[in-house]
Tab-separated table of C-alpha atoms in Angstrom:
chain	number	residue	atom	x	y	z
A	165	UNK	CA	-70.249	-40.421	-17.573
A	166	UNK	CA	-72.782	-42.699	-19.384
A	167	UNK	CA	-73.203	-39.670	-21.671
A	168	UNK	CA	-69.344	-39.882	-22.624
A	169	UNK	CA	-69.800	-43.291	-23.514
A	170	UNK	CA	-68.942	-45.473	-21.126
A	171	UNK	CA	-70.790	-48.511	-20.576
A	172	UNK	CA	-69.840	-49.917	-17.302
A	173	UNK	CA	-69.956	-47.219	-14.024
A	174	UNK	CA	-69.156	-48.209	-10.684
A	175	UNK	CA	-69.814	-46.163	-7.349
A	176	UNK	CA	-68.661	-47.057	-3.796
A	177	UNK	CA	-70.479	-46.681	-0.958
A	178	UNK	CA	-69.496	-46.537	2.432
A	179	UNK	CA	-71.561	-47.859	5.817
A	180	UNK	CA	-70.806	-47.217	9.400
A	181	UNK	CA	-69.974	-43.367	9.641
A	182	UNK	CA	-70.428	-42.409	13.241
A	183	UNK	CA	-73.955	-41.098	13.926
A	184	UNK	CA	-75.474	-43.143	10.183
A	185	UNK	CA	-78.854	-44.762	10.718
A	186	UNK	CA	-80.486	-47.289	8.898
A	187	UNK	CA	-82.802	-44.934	6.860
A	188	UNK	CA	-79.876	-42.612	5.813
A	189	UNK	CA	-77.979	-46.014	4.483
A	190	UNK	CA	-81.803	-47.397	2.876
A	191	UNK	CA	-81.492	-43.481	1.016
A	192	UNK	CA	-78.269	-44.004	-0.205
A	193	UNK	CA	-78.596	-47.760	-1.605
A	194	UNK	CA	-81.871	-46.679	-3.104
A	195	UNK	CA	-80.126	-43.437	-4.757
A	196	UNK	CA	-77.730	-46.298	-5.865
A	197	UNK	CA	-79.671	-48.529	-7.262
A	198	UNK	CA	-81.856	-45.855	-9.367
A	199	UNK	CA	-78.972	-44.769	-10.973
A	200	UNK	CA	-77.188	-45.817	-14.375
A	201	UNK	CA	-74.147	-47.688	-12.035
A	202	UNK	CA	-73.762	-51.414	-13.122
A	203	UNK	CA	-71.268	-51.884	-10.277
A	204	UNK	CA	-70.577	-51.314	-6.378
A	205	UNK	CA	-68.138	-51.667	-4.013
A	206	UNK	CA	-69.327	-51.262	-0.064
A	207	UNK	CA	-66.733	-50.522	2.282
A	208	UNK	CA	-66.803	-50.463	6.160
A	209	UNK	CA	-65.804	-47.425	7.942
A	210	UNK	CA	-62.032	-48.348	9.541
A	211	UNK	CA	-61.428	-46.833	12.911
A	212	UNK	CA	-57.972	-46.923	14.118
A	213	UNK	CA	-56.849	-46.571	17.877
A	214	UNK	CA	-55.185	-43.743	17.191
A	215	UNK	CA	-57.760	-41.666	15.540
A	216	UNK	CA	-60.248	-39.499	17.222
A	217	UNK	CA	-63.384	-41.213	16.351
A	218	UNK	CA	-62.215	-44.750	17.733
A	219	UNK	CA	-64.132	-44.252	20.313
A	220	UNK	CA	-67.276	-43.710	18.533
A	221	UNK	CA	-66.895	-47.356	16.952
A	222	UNK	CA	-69.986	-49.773	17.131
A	223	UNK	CA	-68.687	-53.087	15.741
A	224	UNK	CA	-72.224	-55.140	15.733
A	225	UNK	CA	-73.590	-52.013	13.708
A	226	UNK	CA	-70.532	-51.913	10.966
A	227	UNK	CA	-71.944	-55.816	10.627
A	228	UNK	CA	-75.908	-55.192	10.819
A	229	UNK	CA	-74.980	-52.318	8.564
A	230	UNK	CA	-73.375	-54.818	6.029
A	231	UNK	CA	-76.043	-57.279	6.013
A	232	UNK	CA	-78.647	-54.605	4.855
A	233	UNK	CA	-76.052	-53.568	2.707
A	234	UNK	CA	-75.214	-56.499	0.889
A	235	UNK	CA	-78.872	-58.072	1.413
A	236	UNK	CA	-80.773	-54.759	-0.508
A	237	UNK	CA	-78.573	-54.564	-3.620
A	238	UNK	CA	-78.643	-58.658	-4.283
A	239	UNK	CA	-82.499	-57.748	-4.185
A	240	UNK	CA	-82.139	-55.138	-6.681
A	241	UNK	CA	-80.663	-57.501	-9.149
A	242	UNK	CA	-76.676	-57.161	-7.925
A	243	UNK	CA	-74.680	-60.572	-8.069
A	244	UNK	CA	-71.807	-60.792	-5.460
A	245	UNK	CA	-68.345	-61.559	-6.200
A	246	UNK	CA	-66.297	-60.626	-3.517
A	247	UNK	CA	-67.105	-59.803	0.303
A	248	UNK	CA	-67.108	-55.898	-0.925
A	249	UNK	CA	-68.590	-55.804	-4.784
A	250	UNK	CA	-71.254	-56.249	-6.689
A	251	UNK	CA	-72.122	-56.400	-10.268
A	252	UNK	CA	-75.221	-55.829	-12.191
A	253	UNK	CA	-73.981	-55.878	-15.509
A	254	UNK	CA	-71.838	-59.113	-15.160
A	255	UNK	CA	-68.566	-57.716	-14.843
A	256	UNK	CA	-66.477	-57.085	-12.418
A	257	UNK	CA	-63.871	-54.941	-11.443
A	258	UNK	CA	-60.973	-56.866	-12.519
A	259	UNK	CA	-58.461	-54.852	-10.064
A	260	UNK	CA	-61.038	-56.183	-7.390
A	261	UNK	CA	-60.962	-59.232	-8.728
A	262	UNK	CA	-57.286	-59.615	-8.715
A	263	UNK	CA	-56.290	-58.456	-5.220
A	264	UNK	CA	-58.788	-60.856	-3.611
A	265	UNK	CA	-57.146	-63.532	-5.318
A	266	UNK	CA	-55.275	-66.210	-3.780
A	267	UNK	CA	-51.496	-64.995	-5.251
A	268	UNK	CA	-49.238	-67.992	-6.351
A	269	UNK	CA	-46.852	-65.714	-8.166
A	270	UNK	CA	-47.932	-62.628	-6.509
A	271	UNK	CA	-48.451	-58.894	-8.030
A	272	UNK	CA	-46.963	-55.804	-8.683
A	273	UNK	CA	-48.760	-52.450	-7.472
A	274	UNK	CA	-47.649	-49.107	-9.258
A	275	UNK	CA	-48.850	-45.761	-7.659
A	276	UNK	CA	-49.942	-44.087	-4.643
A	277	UNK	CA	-50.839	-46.620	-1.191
A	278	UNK	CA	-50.384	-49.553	-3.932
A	279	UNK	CA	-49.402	-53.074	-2.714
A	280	UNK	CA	-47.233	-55.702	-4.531
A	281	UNK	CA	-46.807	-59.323	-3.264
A	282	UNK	CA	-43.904	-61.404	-4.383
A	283	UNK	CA	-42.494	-64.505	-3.588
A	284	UNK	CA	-41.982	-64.639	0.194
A	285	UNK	CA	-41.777	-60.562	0.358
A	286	UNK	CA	-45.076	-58.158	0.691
A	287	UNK	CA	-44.926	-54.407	0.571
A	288	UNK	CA	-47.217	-50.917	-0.244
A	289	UNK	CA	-46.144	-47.904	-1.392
A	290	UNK	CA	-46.029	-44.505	0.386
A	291	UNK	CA	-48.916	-42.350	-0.073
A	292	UNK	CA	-50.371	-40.131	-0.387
A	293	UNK	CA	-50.041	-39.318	-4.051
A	294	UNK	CA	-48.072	-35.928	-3.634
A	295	UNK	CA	-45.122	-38.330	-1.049
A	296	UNK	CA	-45.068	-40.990	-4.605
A	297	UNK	CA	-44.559	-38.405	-6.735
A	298	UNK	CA	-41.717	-36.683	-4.258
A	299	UNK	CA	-40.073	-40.282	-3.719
A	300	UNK	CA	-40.249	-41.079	-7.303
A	301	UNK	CA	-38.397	-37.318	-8.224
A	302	UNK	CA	-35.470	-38.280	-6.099
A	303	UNK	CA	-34.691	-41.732	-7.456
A	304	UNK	CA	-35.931	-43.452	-4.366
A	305	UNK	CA	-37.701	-46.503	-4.157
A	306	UNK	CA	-41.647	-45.294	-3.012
A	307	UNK	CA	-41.636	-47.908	-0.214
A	308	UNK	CA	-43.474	-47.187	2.797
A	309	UNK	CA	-42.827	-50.730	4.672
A	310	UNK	CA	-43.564	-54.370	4.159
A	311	UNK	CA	-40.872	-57.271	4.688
A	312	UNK	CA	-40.766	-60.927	3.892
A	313	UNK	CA	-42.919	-63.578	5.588
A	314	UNK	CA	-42.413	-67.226	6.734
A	315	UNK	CA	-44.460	-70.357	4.797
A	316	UNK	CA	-47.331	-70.308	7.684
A	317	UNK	CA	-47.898	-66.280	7.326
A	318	UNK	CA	-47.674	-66.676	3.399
A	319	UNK	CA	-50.509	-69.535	3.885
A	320	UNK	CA	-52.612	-67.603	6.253
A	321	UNK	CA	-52.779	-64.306	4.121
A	322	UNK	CA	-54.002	-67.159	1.087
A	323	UNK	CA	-56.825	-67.996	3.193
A	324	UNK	CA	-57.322	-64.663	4.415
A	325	UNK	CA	-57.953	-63.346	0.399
A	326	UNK	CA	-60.008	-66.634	-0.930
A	327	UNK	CA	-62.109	-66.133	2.090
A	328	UNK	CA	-62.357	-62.017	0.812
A	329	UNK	CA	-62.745	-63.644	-2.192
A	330	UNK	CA	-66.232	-65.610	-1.381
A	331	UNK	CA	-64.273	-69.262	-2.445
A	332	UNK	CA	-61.641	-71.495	-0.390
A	333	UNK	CA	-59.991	-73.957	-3.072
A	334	UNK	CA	-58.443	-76.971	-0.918
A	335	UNK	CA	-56.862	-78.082	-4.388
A	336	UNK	CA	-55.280	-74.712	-5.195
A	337	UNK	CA	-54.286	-74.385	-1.411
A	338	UNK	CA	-52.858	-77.837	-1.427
A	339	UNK	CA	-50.866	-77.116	-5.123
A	340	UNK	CA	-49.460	-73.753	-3.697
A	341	UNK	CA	-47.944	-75.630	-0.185
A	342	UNK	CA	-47.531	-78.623	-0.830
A	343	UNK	CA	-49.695	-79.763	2.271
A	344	UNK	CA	-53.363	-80.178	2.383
A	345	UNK	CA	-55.958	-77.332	3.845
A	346	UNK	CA	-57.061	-80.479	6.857
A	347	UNK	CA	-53.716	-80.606	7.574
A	348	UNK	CA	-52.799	-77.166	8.171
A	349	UNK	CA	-56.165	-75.953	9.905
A	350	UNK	CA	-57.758	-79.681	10.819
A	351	UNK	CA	-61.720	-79.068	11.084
A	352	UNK	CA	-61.542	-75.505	11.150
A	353	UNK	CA	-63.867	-75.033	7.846
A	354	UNK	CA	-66.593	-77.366	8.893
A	355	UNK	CA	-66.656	-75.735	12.327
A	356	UNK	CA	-66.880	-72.251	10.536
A	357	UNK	CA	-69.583	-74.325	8.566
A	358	UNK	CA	-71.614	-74.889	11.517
A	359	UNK	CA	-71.469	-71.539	12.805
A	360	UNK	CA	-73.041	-70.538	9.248
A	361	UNK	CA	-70.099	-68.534	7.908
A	362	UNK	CA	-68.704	-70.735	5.385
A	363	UNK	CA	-70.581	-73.085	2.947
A	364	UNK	CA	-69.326	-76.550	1.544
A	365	UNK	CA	-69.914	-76.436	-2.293
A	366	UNK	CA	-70.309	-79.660	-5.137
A	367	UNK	CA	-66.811	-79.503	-5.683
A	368	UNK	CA	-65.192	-79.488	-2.857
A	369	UNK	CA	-64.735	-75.724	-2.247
A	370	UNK	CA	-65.538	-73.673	0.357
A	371	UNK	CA	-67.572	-70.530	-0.280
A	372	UNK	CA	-67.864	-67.523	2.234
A	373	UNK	CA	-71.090	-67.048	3.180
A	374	UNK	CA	-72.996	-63.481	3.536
A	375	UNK	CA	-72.367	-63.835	7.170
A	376	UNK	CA	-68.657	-64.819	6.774
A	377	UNK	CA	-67.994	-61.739	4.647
């Protein structure tokens, strides 16, 4: 790929695969790190109930896991911009960037699994890419499911991506809803403060600490 030209290479990683040990996850980081990549992305294994390997879920490890993670490649020169990526090179990944990103207007997603946010009304698309391409044959809106949500959802899922995002902005909260953050969640922040998973910034911000990620 750097061959071809391109200047900027990304690889994602992912942690918590039944049966991985610390040492196979130091390998792979290292292997990482060596190579020409100037971005990451490190993603938790997600068990669902319904899968077979539930059951084989260690939650403390998925966050030990992370730590070490996240912990190794800011050693090796990485910057963190979001709870999942990491840049070497200075930018980012701007779809990243984007869908951790507080949405006043919302987005549109095109393609396979994609999500869209708009207004009061959230939805993805079917997947995977051989059901879009099907759906999008027969004239049929690729839906899969989604639905409209109230004010209090809409200001949850805000906090739920600035928080993803690394950066809770009481001002853009407070120009979005017309309400301010203390109001909505009282001392919720500065208790998350004193638990060490959110950090109170110069300018009145929150940022998401390591540990909040």
């Amino acid at each position: 790929v750097v061959e071809a030209g391109f200047s900027e290479l990304s690889i994602d990683l992912m942690f918590g695969i039944p049966g991985q040990t610390e040492a196979q996850l130091d390998a792979d980081l290292e292997e990482l790190i060596a190579s020409p990549a100037t971005h990451a992305s490190i993603f938790a294994m997600i068990y669902r109930p319904e899968a077979p390997l539930w059951g084989r879920r260690k939650e403390a490890s998925l966050l030990s896991l992370y730590d070490r993670a996240a912990g190794r490649l800011t050693r090796a020169g990485f910057t963190q911009y979001t709870a999942e990526d990491f840049t070497r090179s200075g930018v980012g990944c701007r779809y990243q960037e984007e869908i951790w990103k507080p949405a006043a207007k919302g987005f549109l997603g095109f393609g396979a699994g994609a999500m869209s946010i708009y207004g009061a009304s959230a939805w993805h698309n079917v997947g995977p890419v051989e059901a879009y391409v099907a759906a999008s044959r027969d004239d049929a809106p690729p839906v899969a499911g989604g639905g409209k949500s109230d004010t209090r959802r809409q200001m949850l899922e805000h906090l739920m991506a600035a928080t993803r995002g690394l950066r809770i902005d009481p001002g853009a909260f407070e120009r979005r809803f017309g309400v301010g953050l203390r109001e909505v969640v009282g001392p919720l922040p500065r208790i998350l403060e004193l638990a060490g998973l959110l950090r109170r910034e110069s300018d009145g911000s929150w940022a998401t600490t390591r540990r909040g990620a």
